[in-house]
Short mmCIF file of C-alpha atoms and ligand atoms in Angstrom, two decimals:
data_model
loop_
_atom_site.label_atom_id
_atom_site.label_comp_id
_atom_site.label_asym_id
_atom_site.label_seq_id
_atom_site.Cartn_x
_atom_site.Cartn_y
_atom_site.Cartn_z
CA MET V 850 -26.92 0.59 8.02
CA ARG V 851 -23.83 0.24 10.17
CA ILE V 852 -21.12 -0.77 7.80
CA SER V 853 -17.62 -2.04 8.59
CA MET V 854 -15.01 -1.88 5.84
CA ILE V 855 -11.77 -3.81 6.21
CA SER V 856 -8.86 -2.76 4.06
CA GLU V 857 -5.75 -4.35 5.59
CA HIS V 858 -2.97 -2.64 3.56
CA ALA V 859 -4.76 0.15 1.78
CA SER V 860 -5.67 2.95 4.25
CA PRO V 861 -8.04 5.60 3.02
CA LEU V 862 -5.72 8.07 4.71
CA ALA V 863 -2.48 7.01 3.03
CA ALA V 864 -0.45 9.03 0.39
CA LEU V 865 -0.87 7.48 -3.10
CA GLY V 866 1.58 6.39 -5.81
CA GLY V 867 3.85 4.17 -3.66
CA VAL V 868 4.26 0.40 -4.45
CA ASP V 869 1.20 -0.68 -2.46
CA ALA V 870 -0.89 2.54 -2.42
CA GLY V 871 -3.17 3.12 -5.37
CA GLY V 872 -6.70 2.47 -6.52
CA GLN V 873 -7.77 0.41 -3.48
CA ASN V 874 -7.02 3.31 -1.20
CA VAL V 875 -9.05 5.67 -3.41
CA HIS V 876 -11.84 3.14 -3.72
CA VAL V 877 -12.20 2.47 0.06
CA ALA V 878 -11.96 6.17 0.92
CA ALA V 879 -14.46 7.41 -1.67
CA LEU V 880 -16.99 4.53 -1.37
CA SER V 881 -16.99 4.92 2.47
CA GLU V 882 -17.52 8.68 2.15
CA ALA V 883 -20.32 8.25 -0.42
CA LEU V 884 -22.08 5.60 1.79
CA ALA V 885 -21.77 7.95 4.80
CA LYS V 886 -23.29 10.74 2.74
CA ARG V 887 -26.25 8.40 1.96
CA GLY V 888 -26.88 8.19 5.67
CA HIS V 889 -24.97 5.00 6.61
CA HIS V 890 -22.49 4.76 9.51
CA VAL V 891 -19.19 3.61 8.16
CA THR V 892 -16.04 2.45 10.07
CA VAL V 893 -12.97 1.52 8.04
CA TYR V 894 -10.53 -0.86 9.75
CA THR V 895 -6.95 -0.80 8.47
CA ARG V 896 -3.64 -2.00 9.81
CA ARG V 897 -1.59 0.45 11.92
CA ASP V 898 1.58 0.96 9.74
CA ALA V 899 3.15 3.84 11.74
CA THR V 900 3.45 4.28 15.46
CA GLU V 901 2.06 7.78 15.52
CA LEU V 902 -1.32 6.91 14.04
CA PRO V 903 -4.15 7.48 16.45
CA ALA V 904 -6.39 4.53 17.24
CA ARG V 905 -9.51 6.21 15.79
CA VAL V 906 -9.75 9.12 13.34
CA ARG V 907 -13.02 10.86 12.75
CA VAL V 908 -12.96 11.55 9.04
CA GLY V 909 -16.42 12.93 8.78
CA ARG V 910 -19.90 12.77 10.13
CA ARG V 911 -20.76 9.06 10.25
CA LEU V 912 -17.26 8.10 9.00
CA ASP V 913 -14.34 6.81 11.13
CA VAL V 914 -10.99 5.08 10.36
CA VAL V 915 -9.73 2.70 13.01
CA HIS V 916 -6.01 1.70 13.01
CA VAL V 917 -5.77 -1.86 14.36
CA ASP V 918 -2.53 -3.19 15.86
CA ALA V 919 -1.71 -6.18 13.65
CA GLY V 920 1.96 -6.83 12.99
CA PRO V 921 4.71 -4.25 13.24
CA ALA V 922 3.70 -0.55 13.32
CA ARG V 923 5.65 0.19 10.09
CA HIS V 924 5.11 -0.34 6.38
CA VAL V 925 5.16 -4.05 5.59
CA PRO V 926 4.76 -5.09 1.88
CA LYS V 927 1.23 -6.35 1.36
CA ASP V 928 2.42 -9.80 0.36
CA GLU V 929 3.93 -10.30 3.81
CA LEU V 930 0.77 -9.36 5.78
CA LEU V 931 -0.96 -12.75 5.85
CA PRO V 932 0.37 -13.80 9.29
CA PHE V 933 -1.20 -10.70 10.85
CA MET V 934 -4.81 -11.25 9.62
CA GLY V 935 -5.78 -13.07 12.83
CA GLU V 936 -4.69 -10.08 14.92
CA LEU V 937 -6.55 -7.78 12.55
CA ALA V 938 -9.71 -9.80 13.02
CA ASP V 939 -9.16 -9.71 16.84
CA GLY V 940 -8.97 -5.93 16.76
CA VAL V 941 -12.06 -5.69 14.55
CA ALA V 942 -14.05 -8.04 16.74
CA ARG V 943 -13.00 -6.13 19.87
CA ASP V 944 -14.23 -2.91 18.34
CA TRP V 945 -17.52 -4.66 17.53
CA SER V 946 -17.92 -6.05 21.05
CA GLN V 947 -20.59 -3.56 22.02
CA ARG V 948 -22.58 -3.90 18.84
CA PRO V 949 -21.68 -5.82 15.67
CA PRO V 950 -22.34 -3.94 12.35
CA ASP V 951 -25.07 -4.80 9.85
CA VAL V 952 -22.53 -5.81 7.20
CA VAL V 953 -18.78 -6.12 6.87
CA HIS V 954 -17.12 -5.54 3.56
CA GLY V 955 -13.59 -6.97 3.00
CA HIS V 956 -11.36 -5.36 0.41
CA PHE V 957 -8.61 -7.59 -1.10
CA TRP V 958 -8.47 -11.27 -0.30
CA MET V 959 -6.63 -10.93 3.00
CA SER V 960 -9.18 -8.48 4.42
CA GLY V 961 -11.80 -11.01 3.34
CA LEU V 962 -10.10 -13.53 5.64
CA ALA V 963 -10.15 -11.09 8.57
CA ALA V 964 -13.88 -10.13 7.72
CA LEU V 965 -14.94 -13.79 7.76
CA ASP V 966 -12.99 -14.52 10.93
CA ALA V 967 -14.45 -11.51 12.84
CA ALA V 968 -17.97 -12.03 11.45
CA ARG V 969 -18.19 -15.65 12.54
CA ARG V 970 -17.16 -15.36 16.18
CA PRO V 971 -19.62 -15.98 18.93
CA GLU V 972 -19.45 -12.37 20.11
CA SER V 973 -20.58 -11.31 16.58
CA GLY V 974 -23.54 -13.67 16.85
CA TYR V 975 -21.93 -15.81 14.03
CA ARG V 976 -23.88 -13.93 11.51
CA VAL V 977 -22.57 -10.57 10.30
CA PRO V 978 -23.08 -10.77 6.50
CA VAL V 979 -19.75 -10.63 4.66
CA ILE V 980 -19.35 -8.77 1.35
CA GLN V 981 -16.12 -9.09 -0.52
CA THR V 982 -14.44 -7.01 -3.22
CA PHE V 983 -11.21 -8.65 -4.39
CA HIS V 984 -9.71 -5.63 -6.23
CA ALA V 985 -7.22 -8.03 -7.81
CA LEU V 986 -7.25 -11.79 -8.24
CA GLY V 987 -4.35 -14.17 -7.61
CA THR V 988 -5.27 -16.34 -10.58
CA VAL V 989 -4.99 -13.40 -12.94
CA LYS V 990 -1.73 -12.18 -11.28
CA ARG V 991 -0.13 -15.62 -11.60
CA ARG V 992 -1.16 -15.90 -15.22
CA HIS V 993 0.57 -12.65 -16.05
CA GLN V 994 3.43 -12.48 -13.58
CA GLY V 995 4.29 -16.17 -13.27
CA ALA V 996 7.33 -16.66 -10.96
CA GLU V 997 7.52 -12.97 -10.23
CA ASP V 998 4.20 -13.00 -8.35
CA THR V 999 5.26 -12.40 -4.74
CA SER V 1000 1.85 -13.36 -3.23
CA PRO V 1001 2.10 -15.94 -0.47
CA GLY V 1002 1.49 -19.47 -1.74
CA GLU V 1003 -1.55 -19.80 0.48
CA ARG V 1004 -3.36 -17.30 -1.66
CA ARG V 1005 -4.03 -20.11 -4.17
CA TRP V 1006 -6.59 -21.81 -1.87
CA LEU V 1007 -7.47 -19.05 0.63
CA GLU V 1008 -8.68 -16.58 -2.00
CA PRO V 1009 -11.18 -18.93 -3.62
CA GLY V 1010 -12.17 -19.89 -0.05
CA VAL V 1011 -13.01 -16.27 0.73
CA GLY V 1012 -15.02 -16.20 -2.46
CA ARG V 1013 -16.98 -19.28 -1.56
CA SER V 1014 -17.57 -18.32 2.08
CA ALA V 1015 -18.53 -14.65 1.67
CA ASP V 1016 -22.23 -13.95 1.45
CA ARG V 1017 -21.87 -11.70 -1.58
CA ILE V 1018 -19.10 -10.76 -3.96
CA ILE V 1019 -18.87 -7.37 -5.63
CA ALA V 1020 -16.97 -7.59 -8.98
CA THR V 1021 -15.78 -4.27 -10.33
CA CYS V 1022 -15.98 -5.21 -14.02
CA SER V 1023 -17.59 -7.79 -16.27
CA ASP V 1024 -14.20 -9.48 -16.96
CA GLU V 1025 -13.90 -10.19 -13.20
CA VAL V 1026 -17.17 -12.05 -13.19
CA PHE V 1027 -15.71 -14.57 -15.68
CA GLU V 1028 -12.60 -14.94 -13.59
CA LEU V 1029 -14.64 -15.50 -10.40
CA LYS V 1030 -16.72 -18.11 -12.18
CA ALA V 1031 -13.58 -19.83 -13.31
CA MET V 1032 -12.49 -19.92 -9.61
CA GLY V 1033 -15.63 -21.90 -8.81
CA ILE V 1034 -17.61 -19.08 -7.27
CA ASP V 1035 -21.42 -19.18 -7.72
CA THR V 1036 -22.25 -16.34 -10.10
CA GLY V 1037 -25.63 -16.02 -8.39
CA LYS V 1038 -24.04 -14.26 -5.51
CA ILE V 1039 -21.98 -11.77 -7.58
CA SER V 1040 -23.02 -8.20 -7.98
CA ILE V 1041 -21.21 -5.70 -10.21
CA ALA V 1042 -20.37 -2.25 -8.90
CA PRO V 1043 -17.48 -0.42 -10.60
CA CYS V 1044 -15.09 2.00 -9.06
CA GLY V 1045 -16.09 5.57 -9.33
CA VAL V 1046 -14.45 8.93 -9.71
CA ASP V 1047 -14.84 12.14 -7.70
CA LEU V 1048 -16.56 14.29 -10.29
CA ASP V 1049 -16.46 17.55 -8.29
CA PHE V 1050 -12.70 17.17 -8.11
CA PHE V 1051 -11.83 15.58 -11.43
CA SER V 1052 -13.41 17.84 -14.08
CA ALA V 1053 -12.41 19.62 -17.23
CA ASP V 1054 -12.66 23.04 -15.60
CA GLY V 1055 -10.03 24.35 -13.30
CA PRO V 1056 -6.33 25.12 -13.13
CA VAL V 1057 -3.98 23.45 -15.63
CA ALA V 1058 -0.47 22.28 -14.65
CA ALA V 1059 2.41 24.10 -16.38
CA ARG V 1060 3.44 22.61 -19.65
CA THR V 1061 5.51 23.49 -22.75
CA ALA V 1062 4.29 23.72 -26.30
CA ARG V 1063 5.34 20.08 -26.81
CA TYR V 1064 2.59 17.44 -27.00
CA ARG V 1065 2.16 15.92 -23.54
CA ILE V 1066 1.38 12.19 -23.09
CA LEU V 1067 0.67 11.27 -19.50
CA SER V 1068 1.05 8.01 -17.56
CA VAL V 1069 -0.17 7.85 -13.96
CA GLY V 1070 0.12 5.07 -11.49
CA ARG V 1071 2.19 2.99 -9.15
CA LEU V 1072 5.46 2.21 -10.88
CA VAL V 1073 5.36 -1.53 -10.94
CA PRO V 1074 6.25 -3.56 -14.13
CA ARG V 1075 2.73 -4.77 -14.78
CA LYS V 1076 1.55 -1.19 -15.28
CA GLY V 1077 3.48 -1.30 -18.59
CA VAL V 1078 5.04 2.17 -18.43
CA ASP V 1079 8.10 0.70 -20.25
CA LEU V 1080 5.75 -0.03 -23.21
CA VAL V 1081 4.82 3.59 -23.43
CA ILE V 1082 8.53 4.52 -23.48
CA ARG V 1083 9.02 1.93 -26.15
CA ALA V 1084 6.28 3.63 -28.17
CA LEU V 1085 8.28 6.87 -28.35
CA PRO V 1086 10.70 5.83 -31.16
CA TYR V 1087 7.70 4.62 -33.27
CA LEU V 1088 6.03 7.95 -32.66
CA ARG V 1089 9.18 9.68 -33.89
CA GLU V 1090 9.08 7.62 -37.03
CA ALA V 1091 5.52 8.83 -37.47
CA GLY V 1092 6.76 12.39 -37.34
CA PHE V 1093 6.02 13.20 -33.66
CA ASP V 1094 9.53 13.70 -32.33
CA GLY V 1095 8.83 16.50 -29.86
CA VAL V 1096 6.42 14.61 -27.67
CA GLU V 1097 6.92 14.73 -23.89
CA LEU V 1098 5.99 11.66 -21.79
CA LEU V 1099 5.20 12.67 -18.28
CA ILE V 1100 5.25 9.81 -15.82
CA VAL V 1101 3.48 10.31 -12.47
CA GLY V 1102 3.91 7.95 -9.56
CA GLY V 1103 6.80 5.85 -8.33
CA GLY V 1104 9.51 6.45 -5.79
CA GLY V 1105 9.00 3.25 -3.78
CA ASP V 1106 7.83 3.20 -0.29
CA SER V 1107 10.13 6.06 0.71
CA GLY V 1108 8.71 8.27 -2.02
CA VAL V 1109 12.37 9.02 -3.11
CA LEU V 1110 12.56 8.67 -6.83
CA ASP V 1111 16.20 7.63 -7.09
CA ALA V 1112 15.73 4.84 -4.61
CA ASP V 1113 13.09 3.13 -6.78
CA PRO V 1114 14.62 0.35 -8.98
CA GLU V 1115 11.74 0.63 -11.40
CA VAL V 1116 12.62 4.30 -11.93
CA ARG V 1117 16.16 3.36 -12.78
CA ARG V 1118 14.99 0.67 -15.11
CA LEU V 1119 12.74 3.07 -16.99
CA LEU V 1120 15.31 5.72 -17.22
CA GLY V 1121 17.86 3.18 -18.44
CA LEU V 1122 15.39 2.03 -21.13
CA ALA V 1123 14.72 5.63 -22.24
CA ALA V 1124 18.49 6.28 -22.59
CA GLU V 1125 18.99 3.01 -24.49
CA LEU V 1126 16.22 3.94 -26.95
CA GLY V 1127 17.56 7.51 -27.35
CA VAL V 1128 14.37 9.05 -25.97
CA ALA V 1129 15.68 10.20 -22.52
CA ASP V 1130 15.10 13.86 -23.47
CA GLN V 1131 11.40 13.04 -23.99
CA VAL V 1132 10.72 11.28 -20.68
CA ARG V 1133 10.09 13.12 -17.47
CA LEU V 1134 9.50 11.28 -14.21
CA GLN V 1135 7.54 13.36 -11.71
CA GLY V 1136 7.38 10.87 -8.82
CA GLN V 1137 4.42 10.74 -6.44
CA VAL V 1138 2.00 13.60 -6.86
CA SER V 1139 -0.56 14.57 -4.20
CA ARG V 1140 -4.24 14.13 -4.93
CA SER V 1141 -4.81 17.83 -5.00
CA GLU V 1142 -2.42 18.29 -7.93
CA MET V 1143 -3.81 15.40 -10.05
CA PRO V 1144 -6.67 17.13 -11.86
CA GLY V 1145 -4.42 19.97 -13.11
CA ILE V 1146 -1.93 17.40 -14.38
CA PHE V 1147 -4.64 15.46 -16.26
CA ARG V 1148 -5.98 18.71 -17.76
CA SER V 1149 -2.42 19.50 -19.02
CA ALA V 1150 -2.22 16.33 -21.06
CA ASP V 1151 -3.11 15.78 -24.77
CA ALA V 1152 -3.67 12.09 -24.09
CA VAL V 1153 -3.37 9.67 -21.17
CA VAL V 1154 -1.93 6.26 -21.84
CA CYS V 1155 -2.70 3.15 -19.75
CA ALA V 1156 -0.86 0.13 -21.02
CA PRO V 1157 -1.05 -2.46 -18.24
CA TRP V 1158 -0.57 -6.18 -18.85
CA TYR V 1159 -3.75 -6.66 -17.03
CA GLU V 1160 -5.93 -4.35 -14.89
CA PRO V 1161 -8.51 -5.39 -12.32
CA PHE V 1162 -10.26 -2.05 -12.74
CA GLY V 1163 -8.10 1.06 -13.30
CA ILE V 1164 -9.27 4.33 -11.81
CA VAL V 1165 -6.80 6.46 -13.78
CA PRO V 1166 -8.68 6.26 -17.11
CA LEU V 1167 -11.87 7.35 -15.35
CA GLU V 1168 -10.09 10.32 -13.87
CA ALA V 1169 -8.69 11.28 -17.31
CA MET V 1170 -12.12 10.94 -18.86
CA ALA V 1171 -13.74 13.01 -16.16
CA CYS V 1172 -11.14 15.72 -17.02
CA GLY V 1173 -12.05 15.49 -20.63
CA VAL V 1174 -8.79 13.88 -21.85
CA PRO V 1175 -8.82 10.99 -24.34
CA VAL V 1176 -7.40 7.65 -23.22
CA VAL V 1177 -5.20 5.14 -25.04
CA ALA V 1178 -5.88 1.98 -23.13
CA ALA V 1179 -4.82 -1.68 -23.43
CA ALA V 1180 -8.01 -3.69 -24.01
CA VAL V 1181 -7.66 -5.61 -20.78
CA GLY V 1182 -9.80 -6.15 -17.59
CA GLY V 1183 -11.73 -3.14 -16.38
CA LEU V 1184 -10.37 -0.93 -19.17
CA ARG V 1185 -12.68 -2.74 -21.62
CA ASP V 1186 -15.70 -1.48 -19.59
CA THR V 1187 -14.57 2.03 -18.84
CA VAL V 1188 -12.85 3.21 -22.08
CA VAL V 1189 -15.09 2.95 -25.18
CA ASP V 1190 -12.97 2.27 -28.27
CA HIS V 1191 -13.37 5.16 -30.66
CA GLY V 1192 -15.91 6.57 -28.12
CA THR V 1193 -13.88 7.98 -25.24
CA GLY V 1194 -10.45 6.77 -26.29
CA LEU V 1195 -8.67 4.13 -28.34
CA HIS V 1196 -8.12 0.54 -27.43
CA VAL V 1197 -4.83 -1.13 -28.24
CA PRO V 1198 -3.79 -4.86 -27.85
CA PRO V 1199 -1.84 -5.47 -24.67
CA ARG V 1200 1.97 -5.30 -24.67
CA ASP V 1201 2.14 -3.62 -28.12
CA PRO V 1202 4.23 -0.48 -28.22
CA GLU V 1203 3.79 -0.07 -31.94
CA ALA V 1204 -0.03 -0.04 -31.48
CA ILE V 1205 0.27 2.50 -28.67
CA ALA V 1206 2.34 4.77 -30.98
CA SER V 1207 -0.24 4.42 -33.82
CA ALA V 1208 -3.14 5.29 -31.45
CA LEU V 1209 -1.23 8.24 -30.07
CA ALA V 1210 -0.30 9.44 -33.51
CA MET V 1211 -3.92 9.26 -34.54
CA LEU V 1212 -4.94 11.45 -31.61
CA LEU V 1213 -2.07 13.92 -31.79
CA ASP V 1214 -2.69 14.36 -35.51
CA ASN V 1215 -6.34 15.21 -35.02
CA PRO V 1216 -7.36 17.86 -32.40
CA ALA V 1217 -10.99 17.48 -33.38
CA LEU V 1218 -10.90 13.77 -32.56
CA ARG V 1219 -9.17 14.51 -29.23
CA THR V 1220 -11.94 16.99 -28.31
CA GLU V 1221 -14.72 14.58 -29.40
CA LEU V 1222 -13.32 11.67 -27.46
CA GLY V 1223 -12.56 13.88 -24.44
CA ASN V 1224 -16.08 15.28 -24.35
CA ALA V 1225 -17.60 11.83 -24.63
CA GLY V 1226 -15.39 10.71 -21.76
CA LYS V 1227 -16.71 13.56 -19.53
CA VAL V 1228 -20.31 12.48 -20.25
CA ARG V 1229 -19.57 8.80 -19.64
CA ALA V 1230 -17.75 9.50 -16.38
CA ARG V 1231 -20.51 11.76 -15.23
CA THR V 1232 -23.42 9.47 -16.13
CA ARG V 1233 -22.01 6.16 -14.99
CA TYR V 1234 -19.20 6.52 -12.55
CA SER V 1235 -20.15 8.96 -9.79
CA TRP V 1236 -19.34 7.58 -6.39
CA ASP V 1237 -22.92 8.15 -5.32
CA ARG V 1238 -24.05 5.83 -8.07
CA VAL V 1239 -21.40 3.25 -7.09
CA ALA V 1240 -22.50 3.56 -3.44
CA ALA V 1241 -26.14 3.02 -4.48
CA GLU V 1242 -25.13 -0.28 -6.32
CA THR V 1243 -22.99 -1.35 -3.34
CA GLU V 1244 -25.92 -0.65 -1.00
CA LYS V 1245 -28.09 -3.07 -3.13
CA ALA V 1246 -25.40 -5.70 -2.73
CA TYR V 1247 -25.44 -5.16 1.04
CA GLN V 1248 -29.26 -5.49 1.14
CA LEU V 1249 -29.02 -8.77 -0.85
CA ALA V 1250 -26.39 -10.08 1.58
CA VAL V 1251 -28.49 -9.11 4.54
CA ALA V 1252 -31.62 -10.71 3.12
CA GLY V 1253 -29.78 -13.97 2.09
CA ALA V 1254 -27.38 -14.31 4.99
CA PRO V 1255 -27.43 -17.70 6.56
CA ALA V 1256 -29.19 -17.81 9.88
CA GLY V 1257 -26.20 -18.90 11.79
CA VAL V 1258 -22.93 -20.09 10.34
CA SER V 1259 -20.91 -22.19 12.63
CA PRO V 1260 -17.48 -20.79 13.41
CA MET V 1261 -16.00 -23.98 12.05
CA GLU V 1262 -16.96 -22.98 8.53
CA GLY V 1263 -14.83 -19.86 8.96
CA ALA V 1264 -12.08 -21.97 10.32
CA ALA V 1265 -12.33 -24.40 7.36
CA LEU V 1266 -11.09 -21.65 5.13
N1 UDP J 1687 -2.26 8.43 -7.87
C1 UDP J 1687 -2.01 9.63 -7.23
N2 UDP J 1687 -0.74 10.11 -7.21
C2 UDP J 1687 0.30 9.44 -7.81
C3 UDP J 1687 0.04 8.23 -8.46
C4 UDP J 1687 -1.29 7.73 -8.51
O1 UDP J 1687 -2.92 10.32 -6.67
O2 UDP J 1687 1.43 9.88 -7.71
C5 UDP J 1687 -3.67 7.94 -7.87
C6 UDP J 1687 -4.36 7.93 -9.22
O3 UDP J 1687 -4.79 9.25 -9.57
C7 UDP J 1687 -5.47 6.96 -9.09
C8 UDP J 1687 -4.80 5.92 -8.12
O4 UDP J 1687 -3.65 6.52 -7.53
O5 UDP J 1687 -6.53 7.51 -8.31
C9 UDP J 1687 -4.36 4.67 -8.89
O6 UDP J 1687 -5.46 3.84 -9.17
P1 UDP J 1687 -5.54 2.79 -10.31
O7 UDP J 1687 -6.88 1.99 -10.09
O8 UDP J 1687 -5.46 3.40 -11.66
O9 UDP J 1687 -4.35 1.81 -10.10
P2 UDP J 1687 -3.90 0.82 -8.92
O10 UDP J 1687 -2.81 1.54 -8.18
O11 UDP J 1687 -5.05 0.48 -8.07
O12 UDP J 1687 -3.35 -0.41 -9.62
#
């Protein structure tokens, strides 16, 4: 198949760990690569966010990344990108002018708008099937973040519109299917394909990052409040009470868009909290870490903690499991599918530092349990979450979309969005 991916803010070529660069970048990059390996021709369209980026980058055999001029050629927060989706669709449609693809796959709601717009133009024959992965849903974000949600107001109706208009939706976890249904989307057109993990790269064997004799708890991800890193800091005093006073909490990620740690208000907030709780000596902020260093850092941890308020999927627990490290995870969203309670880690209720501390104490107290859960995590990651398996599931969703695509959707339907 000739596959177009659209990922407006999340380039597969971007550095990770900044405010808007995380799982979606990994997902688009790895899925595209896995589909190309399966023999498909994949082009990823993303917004040009720096002047020096070339128009087209050949990433591998059958895999290209195209930087489309859509808005200013600098970083723009994703919640301010909506006005540029028309230009993005123009650039995509221009690139298709010789030959439209067999399918177009939008990532995130705004890319879905651009995908539908480009797919339903006369030059695209009005009928390129559109597949959509939301990665995150506005309804869920609003429920948890309330007034702090910076999404544009239009998301309220445009996102469900993308869901209704796309030929097929790929949900990344079972929880998302319920959310999509609640948004009024026909469950008959939803497929489930999770995110995957690069198993050659994230494995238990290989170099281990330097560490001290202290227990090491690891938190990895973009430093945004909803990731709940403050909850892990709040767990440290409880862990002390349980007799674990020498524990180190290593926090990877953060540093804002500049990558400079001190410039990140969330970093200042977390350090302030650690000082207030008297645990500053236990908390180490590492800032953004390159992909190549991540497996060694995972291997150096006794446990990985993921304590988000909500999580559309969460690739970090999969990476930890693939490296054989047990995961303490809030029982929310995708973490309920990936982490098996008392199987590959321990579930805790969301927003509960005391429960995080109890789960960590149970693990730190019991090396045999850590090994058992870590080993089970390796097996689970290997058997269920290889990118090749995810690509095969995605391919099935593409085939269903091609088979069921309407014969000719009028451009007005796209406009009605
Ligand atoms: N990551 C990284 N370096 C960092 C911080 C994060 O490589 O400094 C990676 C991390 O290993 C994972 C991704 O960014 O692959 C985060 O994905 P996840 O789905 O957990 O969270 P999201 O950012 O999508 O909310």
